[in-house]
Short mmCIF file of C-alpha atoms in Angstrom, two decimals:
data_model
loop_
_atom_site.label_atom_id
_atom_site.label_comp_id
_atom_site.label_asym_id
_atom_site.label_seq_id
_atom_site.Cartn_x
_atom_site.Cartn_y
_atom_site.Cartn_z
CA MET D 1 -83.77 71.70 107.53
CA SER D 2 -81.43 69.25 107.15
CA LYS D 3 -81.39 66.16 108.40
CA GLU D 4 -78.35 63.09 108.46
CA ILE D 5 -77.98 60.47 110.65
CA PHE D 6 -74.62 58.90 111.38
CA ILE D 7 -73.62 55.21 112.00
CA ASP D 8 -70.08 54.58 113.72
CA VAL D 9 -69.22 51.00 114.16
CA ASN D 10 -66.30 49.97 116.02
CA SER D 11 -65.23 46.49 117.63
CA ASP D 12 -67.08 46.60 120.37
CA GLU D 13 -69.56 49.69 120.51
CA THR D 14 -71.76 50.59 117.94
CA ARG D 15 -72.53 54.73 117.93
CA VAL D 16 -75.51 56.69 116.24
CA ALA D 17 -75.92 60.07 115.79
CA ILE D 18 -78.29 62.74 114.36
CA LEU D 19 -77.72 65.49 112.68
CA GLU D 20 -79.82 68.32 112.17
CA ASP D 21 -78.68 71.11 110.12
CA GLY D 22 -75.09 70.28 111.21
CA ARG D 23 -76.20 70.37 114.61
CA LEU D 24 -76.03 67.19 116.78
CA VAL D 25 -79.39 66.79 118.53
CA GLU D 26 -79.63 62.64 119.41
CA VAL D 27 -76.91 60.06 120.01
CA TYR D 28 -77.15 56.77 121.15
CA ILE D 29 -74.43 54.40 121.59
CA GLU D 30 -74.72 50.66 122.00
CA ASN D 31 -71.61 48.66 123.98
CA GLU D 32 -71.73 45.36 123.01
CA ASN D 33 -70.18 44.13 126.41
CA ILE D 34 -73.01 46.29 128.15
CA SER D 35 -77.05 44.64 127.61
CA LYS D 36 -79.56 46.82 126.39
CA THR D 37 -82.95 45.37 127.47
CA VAL D 38 -85.42 48.07 126.66
CA GLY D 39 -88.04 46.37 123.88
CA ASN D 40 -86.58 42.65 125.31
CA ILE D 41 -89.43 40.29 126.41
CA TYR D 42 -88.95 38.06 128.57
CA VAL D 43 -90.68 34.93 130.65
CA GLY D 44 -90.25 35.89 134.03
CA LYS D 45 -90.93 34.68 137.87
CA VAL D 46 -93.02 37.24 139.93
CA SER D 47 -90.02 37.02 143.32
CA ARG D 48 -92.18 39.57 145.63
CA VAL D 49 -95.31 41.13 146.15
CA LEU D 50 -96.19 44.72 147.54
CA PRO D 51 -99.44 45.56 148.16
CA GLY D 52 -98.88 48.66 150.14
CA MET D 53 -96.91 49.91 146.55
CA GLN D 54 -99.86 48.31 143.86
CA ALA D 55 -96.60 46.94 142.56
CA ALA D 56 -94.55 43.25 142.10
CA PHE D 57 -90.91 42.43 141.69
CA VAL D 58 -90.52 39.92 138.70
CA ASP D 59 -87.24 38.13 138.38
CA ILE D 60 -86.39 38.02 134.22
CA GLY D 61 -82.58 36.98 135.17
CA LEU D 62 -80.78 40.75 134.99
CA SER D 63 -78.73 41.87 137.54
CA LYS D 64 -82.24 43.38 139.80
CA ASN D 65 -85.63 42.10 139.80
CA ALA D 66 -87.89 43.80 137.26
CA PHE D 67 -90.43 46.58 138.62
CA LEU D 68 -94.38 46.30 137.29
CA TYR D 69 -96.63 48.40 138.11
CA VAL D 70 -100.56 47.62 138.69
CA ARG D 71 -101.40 50.02 136.29
CA ASP D 72 -98.95 47.58 133.99
CA ALA D 73 -100.54 44.06 135.17
CA VAL D 74 -103.79 44.63 134.31
CA CYS D 75 -105.26 43.28 131.47
CA GLU D 76 -105.02 45.95 128.57
CA ASP D 77 -108.48 45.77 127.31
CA GLU D 78 -109.84 45.35 131.14
CA TYR D 79 -108.09 48.77 131.69
CA ILE D 80 -109.20 50.47 129.03
CA LYS D 81 -113.14 49.93 129.18
CA ASN D 82 -112.11 50.81 133.71
CA PRO D 83 -109.50 53.34 133.48
CA LYS D 84 -110.71 54.70 136.99
CA GLY D 85 -111.48 50.88 138.09
CA GLU D 86 -109.71 49.95 141.53
CA PHE D 87 -106.83 47.14 140.29
CA LYS D 88 -105.53 45.12 142.99
CA ILE D 89 -102.03 44.18 142.82
CA SER D 90 -102.84 40.80 144.99
CA ASN D 91 -105.50 39.96 143.06
CA ILE D 92 -103.67 39.95 139.56
CA LEU D 93 -100.24 38.45 140.94
CA LYS D 94 -99.01 35.80 143.52
CA ALA D 95 -95.50 35.62 144.72
CA GLY D 96 -94.05 32.42 142.25
CA GLN D 97 -96.45 33.10 139.21
CA GLU D 98 -94.75 32.57 135.82
CA ILE D 99 -95.48 36.14 133.81
CA VAL D 100 -94.53 37.17 130.10
CA VAL D 101 -93.07 40.77 130.52
CA GLN D 102 -91.29 43.28 128.26
CA VAL D 103 -88.90 46.42 129.60
CA ILE D 104 -89.87 49.60 129.26
CA LYS D 105 -87.47 51.58 130.98
CA GLU D 106 -83.62 50.00 131.57
CA GLU D 107 -82.24 49.84 134.70
CA ILE D 108 -80.85 52.97 136.45
CA GLY D 109 -78.54 53.32 139.23
CA THR D 110 -79.88 51.20 141.98
CA LYS D 111 -83.46 50.80 140.70
CA GLY D 112 -84.49 47.32 138.14
CA ALA D 113 -86.03 47.86 134.79
CA ARG D 114 -89.14 48.78 134.67
CA VAL D 115 -91.60 46.12 132.86
CA THR D 116 -95.24 45.46 131.64
CA THR D 117 -97.28 43.07 130.26
CA HIS D 118 -98.94 44.86 127.83
CA LEU D 119 -96.24 43.55 124.92
CA THR D 120 -95.87 45.59 121.93
CA LEU D 121 -93.69 44.81 118.50
CA PRO D 122 -93.03 47.61 116.36
CA GLY D 123 -92.47 47.42 112.61
CA ARG D 124 -92.00 49.81 109.72
CA TYR D 125 -95.27 51.67 109.76
CA LEU D 126 -97.29 49.45 112.49
CA ILE D 127 -97.11 48.52 116.24
CA LEU D 128 -98.28 45.35 117.00
CA LEU D 129 -100.06 44.69 120.20
CA PRO D 130 -100.55 41.22 121.04
CA THR D 131 -102.59 41.81 124.04
CA GLY D 132 -104.87 44.71 122.77
CA ASP D 133 -107.77 45.29 120.55
CA TYR D 134 -108.06 48.31 119.51
CA ILE D 135 -106.15 50.95 116.58
CA GLY D 136 -104.30 54.06 118.01
CA ILE D 137 -102.43 56.60 116.72
CA SER D 138 -99.05 59.05 116.96
CA ARG D 139 -99.89 61.65 118.95
CA ARG D 140 -96.81 63.44 116.42
CA ILE D 141 -99.60 62.91 113.67
CA GLU D 142 -101.82 65.80 114.08
CA ASP D 143 -103.91 66.42 110.40
CA GLU D 144 -107.47 65.15 111.39
CA GLU D 145 -108.01 64.06 107.64
CA ILE D 146 -104.92 62.48 107.09
CA LYS D 147 -105.60 60.45 110.72
CA GLU D 148 -108.58 59.40 109.77
CA LYS D 149 -107.26 58.24 106.31
CA LEU D 150 -105.07 56.03 107.93
CA ARG D 151 -107.43 54.74 110.38
CA GLU D 152 -109.48 53.08 107.63
CA GLU D 153 -106.67 51.38 105.65
CA VAL D 154 -105.27 49.96 109.24
CA LEU D 155 -108.72 48.77 110.00
CA LYS D 156 -108.95 46.27 106.77
CA VAL D 157 -105.45 45.01 108.04
CA LYS D 158 -105.67 44.52 111.46
CA PRO D 159 -105.66 41.23 113.09
CA ASP D 160 -108.31 39.84 114.97
CA ASN D 161 -108.32 40.38 118.95
CA MET D 162 -105.28 42.47 118.75
CA GLY D 163 -104.44 46.33 118.21
CA LEU D 164 -102.01 48.30 116.35
CA ILE D 165 -100.59 51.73 116.85
CA ILE D 166 -99.72 54.12 113.54
CA ARG D 167 -96.34 55.38 114.00
CA THR D 168 -95.60 58.76 112.53
CA ILE D 169 -93.54 57.90 109.71
CA ALA D 170 -96.87 56.21 108.31
CA SER D 171 -97.54 59.81 107.68
CA ILE D 172 -94.27 61.00 106.21
CA GLU D 173 -94.19 58.60 103.93
CA ASP D 174 -96.50 58.28 100.78
CA THR D 175 -96.36 54.96 99.60
CA HIS D 176 -96.33 52.04 102.52
CA ASN D 177 -97.80 48.32 102.70
CA PHE D 178 -99.63 47.72 105.87
CA SER D 179 -100.63 44.95 104.96
CA ASP D 180 -96.48 43.26 105.18
CA ASP D 181 -96.23 44.91 108.42
CA VAL D 182 -98.95 43.31 110.06
CA LYS D 183 -97.91 39.78 108.33
CA PHE D 184 -94.59 40.07 109.70
CA LEU D 185 -95.51 41.06 113.24
CA THR D 186 -98.11 38.63 113.43
CA ASN D 187 -95.40 36.10 112.74
CA LEU D 188 -92.96 37.43 114.73
CA TRP D 189 -95.85 37.18 117.89
CA SER D 190 -96.56 33.66 116.59
CA ASP D 191 -93.10 32.75 117.17
CA ILE D 192 -92.77 34.38 120.82
CA LEU D 193 -95.61 32.70 121.72
CA LYS D 194 -94.16 29.18 121.05
CA LYS D 195 -90.50 30.38 122.77
CA SER D 196 -92.58 31.74 125.78
CA LYS D 197 -93.93 27.52 126.43
CA LYS D 198 -90.95 26.09 127.01
CA GLY D 199 -87.25 26.28 128.30
CA ASN D 200 -86.22 27.24 132.25
CA VAL D 201 -87.81 30.56 134.10
CA PRO D 202 -86.66 33.21 133.67
CA ARG D 203 -85.47 33.79 130.53
CA CYS D 204 -85.46 36.01 127.16
CA ILE D 205 -87.69 34.85 124.46
CA TYR D 206 -87.14 37.98 122.68
CA LYS D 207 -84.63 40.99 121.50
CA ASP D 208 -85.26 43.77 120.12
CA MET D 209 -83.55 44.78 116.93
CA SER D 210 -79.75 45.76 116.69
CA ALA D 211 -78.80 49.15 117.13
CA ILE D 212 -78.42 49.75 113.22
CA LEU D 213 -81.40 48.29 112.08
CA LYS D 214 -83.56 50.23 114.97
CA THR D 215 -82.38 53.13 113.82
CA VAL D 216 -82.91 52.95 110.30
CA ARG D 217 -86.76 51.12 111.10
CA ASP D 218 -87.59 54.12 114.18
CA CYS D 219 -85.71 56.93 112.89
CA PHE D 220 -84.90 56.88 108.74
CA SER D 221 -87.57 58.47 106.60
CA LEU D 222 -88.03 60.57 103.72
CA SER D 223 -87.75 63.95 106.48
CA ILE D 224 -83.26 62.26 106.21
CA ASP D 225 -81.56 63.48 103.54
CA LYS D 226 -78.37 60.92 103.96
CA LEU D 227 -77.21 57.73 106.03
CA THR D 228 -73.81 56.88 106.38
CA ILE D 229 -72.54 53.73 108.09
CA ASN D 230 -68.87 52.75 108.73
CA ASN D 231 -69.29 49.44 108.65
CA LYS D 232 -69.61 47.59 104.83
CA GLU D 233 -71.54 44.51 106.86
CA GLY D 234 -74.02 46.92 108.50
CA TYR D 235 -74.21 48.93 105.35
CA GLU D 236 -75.19 45.96 103.78
CA SER D 237 -77.98 44.39 106.34
CA ILE D 238 -79.53 47.96 106.28
CA LEU D 239 -79.67 47.65 102.33
CA GLU D 240 -81.40 44.23 102.49
CA PHE D 241 -83.90 45.47 105.35
CA LEU D 242 -84.85 49.02 102.93
CA GLU D 243 -85.44 46.01 99.92
CA PHE D 244 -88.06 44.66 102.34
CA THR D 245 -89.48 47.68 103.79
CA ALA D 246 -88.60 50.70 102.47
CA PRO D 247 -87.31 50.55 99.31
CA SER D 248 -87.26 54.04 98.29
CA LEU D 249 -84.55 55.01 100.69
CA LYS D 250 -82.20 52.62 99.44
CA HIS D 251 -80.28 55.33 97.52
CA LYS D 252 -80.11 57.44 100.82
CA VAL D 253 -77.49 54.79 101.97
CA HIS D 254 -73.63 55.90 101.98
CA TYR D 255 -70.33 53.69 103.16
CA ASN D 256 -67.32 55.72 103.73
CA CYS D 257 -65.20 54.05 106.16
CA VAL D 258 -63.94 56.76 108.56
CA ASP D 259 -64.32 57.69 111.73
CA LEU D 260 -67.44 59.55 111.42
CA PHE D 261 -67.90 60.78 114.70
CA LYS D 262 -64.51 63.05 114.21
CA LYS D 263 -64.68 63.97 110.71
CA TYR D 264 -68.26 65.89 111.60
CA ASP D 265 -67.58 66.82 114.41
CA ILE D 266 -69.72 65.10 116.48
CA ASP D 267 -67.50 64.20 119.17
CA TYR D 268 -67.16 67.92 119.61
CA TYR D 269 -70.85 68.13 120.58
CA ILE D 270 -70.84 65.19 122.69
CA ASN D 271 -68.12 66.59 125.00
CA GLN D 272 -70.39 70.08 124.90
CA ALA D 273 -73.37 67.43 125.93
CA LEU D 274 -71.15 66.58 129.26
CA ASN D 275 -70.59 70.23 130.32
CA LYS D 276 -72.70 72.06 132.84
CA LYS D 277 -72.46 75.45 131.27
CA VAL D 278 -73.90 75.95 127.64
CA TRP D 279 -73.53 79.03 126.06
CA LEU D 280 -76.06 80.35 123.72
CA LYS D 281 -74.68 82.51 120.81
CA CYS D 282 -76.19 85.34 121.91
CA GLY D 283 -73.86 85.79 125.22
CA GLY D 284 -76.05 84.23 127.23
CA TYR D 285 -75.23 80.44 129.12
CA LEU D 286 -77.08 77.46 130.92
CA ILE D 287 -75.73 76.08 133.99
CA ILE D 288 -77.67 72.07 133.78
CA GLU D 289 -77.46 70.28 137.15
CA GLU D 290 -78.37 66.58 136.91
CA THR D 291 -79.64 64.60 139.46
CA GLU D 292 -81.39 61.39 140.39
CA ALA D 293 -84.63 63.09 140.25
CA LEU D 294 -84.90 65.76 138.28
CA THR D 295 -83.01 68.16 135.87
CA VAL D 296 -82.56 71.94 136.81
CA ILE D 297 -81.65 74.29 134.25
CA ASP D 298 -80.36 77.98 134.95
CA VAL D 299 -80.72 80.80 132.41
CA ASN D 300 -78.20 83.75 132.59
CA THR D 301 -77.68 86.67 130.86
CA GLY D 302 -73.90 86.10 130.60
CA LYS D 303 -72.35 88.59 128.17
CA PHE D 304 -75.16 89.56 126.33
CA ILE D 305 -76.47 93.67 126.76
CA GLY D 306 -79.08 93.76 124.65
CA LYS D 307 -79.45 96.65 122.78
CA ASN D 308 -82.68 98.54 123.26
CA ASP D 309 -84.16 97.77 127.20
CA LEU D 310 -83.45 95.37 129.67
CA GLU D 311 -86.98 93.76 129.08
CA ASP D 312 -86.26 93.28 125.89
CA THR D 313 -82.61 91.58 126.12
CA ILE D 314 -84.20 88.87 129.06
CA LEU D 315 -86.90 88.21 126.34
CA LYS D 316 -84.64 87.51 123.70
CA THR D 317 -81.83 85.35 125.72
CA ASN D 318 -85.02 83.35 127.03
CA LEU D 319 -86.58 82.79 123.80
CA GLU D 320 -82.15 81.42 122.60
CA ALA D 321 -82.41 79.78 125.58
CA VAL D 322 -85.70 77.90 124.54
CA LYS D 323 -84.33 76.14 121.68
CA GLU D 324 -81.20 75.33 123.16
CA ILE D 325 -82.64 73.59 125.94
CA ALA D 326 -84.63 71.49 123.88
CA ILE D 327 -81.79 70.29 121.90
CA GLN D 328 -79.70 69.57 125.37
CA LEU D 329 -82.92 67.25 126.62
CA ARG D 330 -82.21 64.93 123.63
CA VAL D 331 -78.63 65.23 123.12
CA ARG D 332 -78.31 64.13 126.60
CA ASP D 333 -81.38 62.45 126.65
CA ILE D 334 -82.83 63.28 129.92
CA GLY D 335 -85.67 62.39 132.02
CA GLY D 336 -87.26 62.54 134.69
CA ILE D 337 -88.93 66.72 136.19
CA VAL D 338 -87.13 69.26 134.24
CA ILE D 339 -87.33 72.73 135.80
CA VAL D 340 -85.83 75.95 134.43
CA ASP D 341 -85.64 79.11 135.91
CA PHE D 342 -85.69 81.55 133.10
CA ILE D 343 -84.43 85.39 133.68
CA ASP D 344 -87.19 86.94 135.99
CA MET D 345 -89.72 88.66 133.56
CA LYS D 346 -92.74 91.17 134.24
CA GLU D 347 -95.08 90.64 131.15
CA ASP D 348 -97.87 87.45 131.69
CA LYS D 349 -97.25 87.23 128.16
CA HIS D 350 -93.72 86.72 127.71
CA GLN D 351 -93.83 83.46 129.89
CA ASN D 352 -97.03 82.40 127.57
CA MET D 353 -94.52 82.95 124.65
CA LEU D 354 -91.59 81.41 126.14
CA ILE D 355 -93.82 78.05 127.20
CA ASP D 356 -95.77 78.08 123.47
CA ALA D 357 -92.13 78.38 121.92
CA MET D 358 -90.88 75.42 124.30
CA LYS D 359 -93.69 73.66 122.86
CA GLU D 360 -93.30 74.27 119.69
CA GLU D 361 -89.08 73.08 119.27
CA LEU D 362 -90.18 70.26 121.74
CA LYS D 363 -92.10 68.68 118.79
CA LYS D 364 -89.25 67.70 117.50
CA ASP D 365 -88.22 65.41 120.21
CA ARG D 366 -89.34 61.69 119.64
CA THR D 367 -89.61 60.55 123.43
CA LYS D 368 -92.92 62.07 124.76
CA THR D 369 -92.14 65.74 126.82
CA ILE D 370 -95.09 67.58 128.98
CA VAL D 371 -94.87 71.23 129.57
CA VAL D 372 -96.81 71.49 132.56
CA GLY D 373 -96.20 75.21 132.96
CA MET D 374 -95.16 78.18 135.16
CA THR D 375 -94.64 77.64 138.62
CA GLY D 376 -95.83 79.84 141.58
CA LEU D 377 -92.22 80.83 141.50
CA GLY D 378 -92.17 81.68 137.51
CA LEU D 379 -90.48 78.04 137.01
CA LEU D 380 -91.27 76.18 133.67
CA GLU D 381 -92.28 72.49 135.19
CA MET D 382 -91.40 69.65 132.28
CA THR D 383 -91.69 66.25 132.73
CA ARG D 384 -90.11 63.92 129.53
CA LYS D 385 -90.10 60.37 129.48
CA LYS D 386 -87.35 58.04 131.15
CA ILE D 387 -86.49 55.30 128.78
CA ARG D 388 -82.14 54.69 128.87
CA LYS D 389 -79.57 56.07 131.13
CA LYS D 390 -78.29 59.53 130.99
CA LEU D 391 -75.86 60.31 127.97
CA SER D 392 -74.08 61.62 131.85
CA SER D 393 -74.35 57.81 132.75
CA VAL D 394 -73.40 56.60 129.87
CA LEU D 395 -70.32 58.29 129.29
CA LEU D 396 -69.22 59.17 132.83
CA SER D 397 -68.30 57.85 136.13
CA VAL D 398 -68.24 59.16 139.56
CA CYS D 399 -64.85 60.40 140.71
CA PRO D 400 -62.94 58.28 143.43
CA ASN D 401 -61.70 61.57 145.04
CA CYS D 402 -64.78 63.62 145.54
CA LYS D 403 -67.58 60.79 144.90
CA GLY D 404 -68.69 62.94 142.50
CA THR D 405 -69.13 66.62 144.13
CA GLY D 406 -66.99 68.40 141.93
CA LYS D 407 -65.60 69.37 145.49
CA ILE D 408 -63.18 68.30 148.06
CA LYS D 409 -62.35 68.97 151.72
CA LYS D 410 -60.00 72.25 152.21
CA SER D 411 -59.22 71.82 155.63
CA ASP D 412 -55.91 71.31 157.10
CA SER D 413 -56.86 68.76 159.26
CA TYR D 414 -57.72 65.96 156.47
CA ASP D 415 -55.57 64.96 153.38
CA ASN D 416 -56.99 67.12 150.98
CA THR D 417 -53.65 66.23 148.61
CA GLN D 418 -55.70 64.46 146.57
CA SER D 419 -57.92 66.69 143.14
CA CYS D 420 -60.38 65.82 140.39
#
């Protein structure tokens, strides 16, 4: 499978696209006029404690107060030692208390950002946990022999009273220097600590990297065949970053001063990802309905009539739908509960085939997704971690005429001259 990254930069927007075999699978858009907060660290002030919800609101200087659950407020080591313990938010936080938190979910709709006191600082191969004291490992690394080897290497460089998480990229690349990562991250933490001790409250004391460098840090590895960027300054900053983190990847970085999204048909796939109907190659199609709480995906045979029997036609359509659904979740950045209504199948073994196929396809997804299984009504239930706004929320706005319903009243007693 070929993999490429395209970074398109213009005056007020940076767009990042990841393609697999020429097909768009992930897209990120960062607007200079819209602040991105995930990963940022703030000194905030507890504005209100909610014992009934076991949570608190924290003023971190954004338009809405951030939300802090009790699980994210408890000392990490204490929670690990007693994960089933009954922790009370009122015993941990008080209104007016100053607290250092990190954003783990953007503001979405009417909801403020979600924050945690369990801080993380990502490097190239490792993630530093300043408030933890253990070694973790990416769930995407499955080989036990590789896991043990990496743990032994990381244990040698682990700072006292801090934790480290081994990133997936550490298992992909043959050469890596964990000590350089640790040195950079511990120095960064020292700077953050200094900033946290002086200044007004609330205030931001650490901002995550730009979209360009974050993409290189988190996505660019030996598994990527090529990275192309159309901005000279960005190109040079990538080479400078790789010089210290992964010099062996510098030859894969290319500069091309054209509209990359237009040249490689990325805009076409983005427009497809904004449609409710998605056609499958076999002639079937998906209907994707996004709501605030969940996303429902309906699978239909459409034009596909099959060759053998009905059950075979249904199975083939459903299996092709699985691959497309996994891609659509990534491209649209859908989070929360996902319900898939596959075409009804009579045999349990076919349902199990769908579940196994979905789990396999979702291994390609960098965002944590859990396949819960089939409900009593034969619907596939999944949950996908919600971190950022969905693509539709970023690129689309609510129609002022239909208020987002896609429909207007047709009764003569109402003015229906306006349409979408």
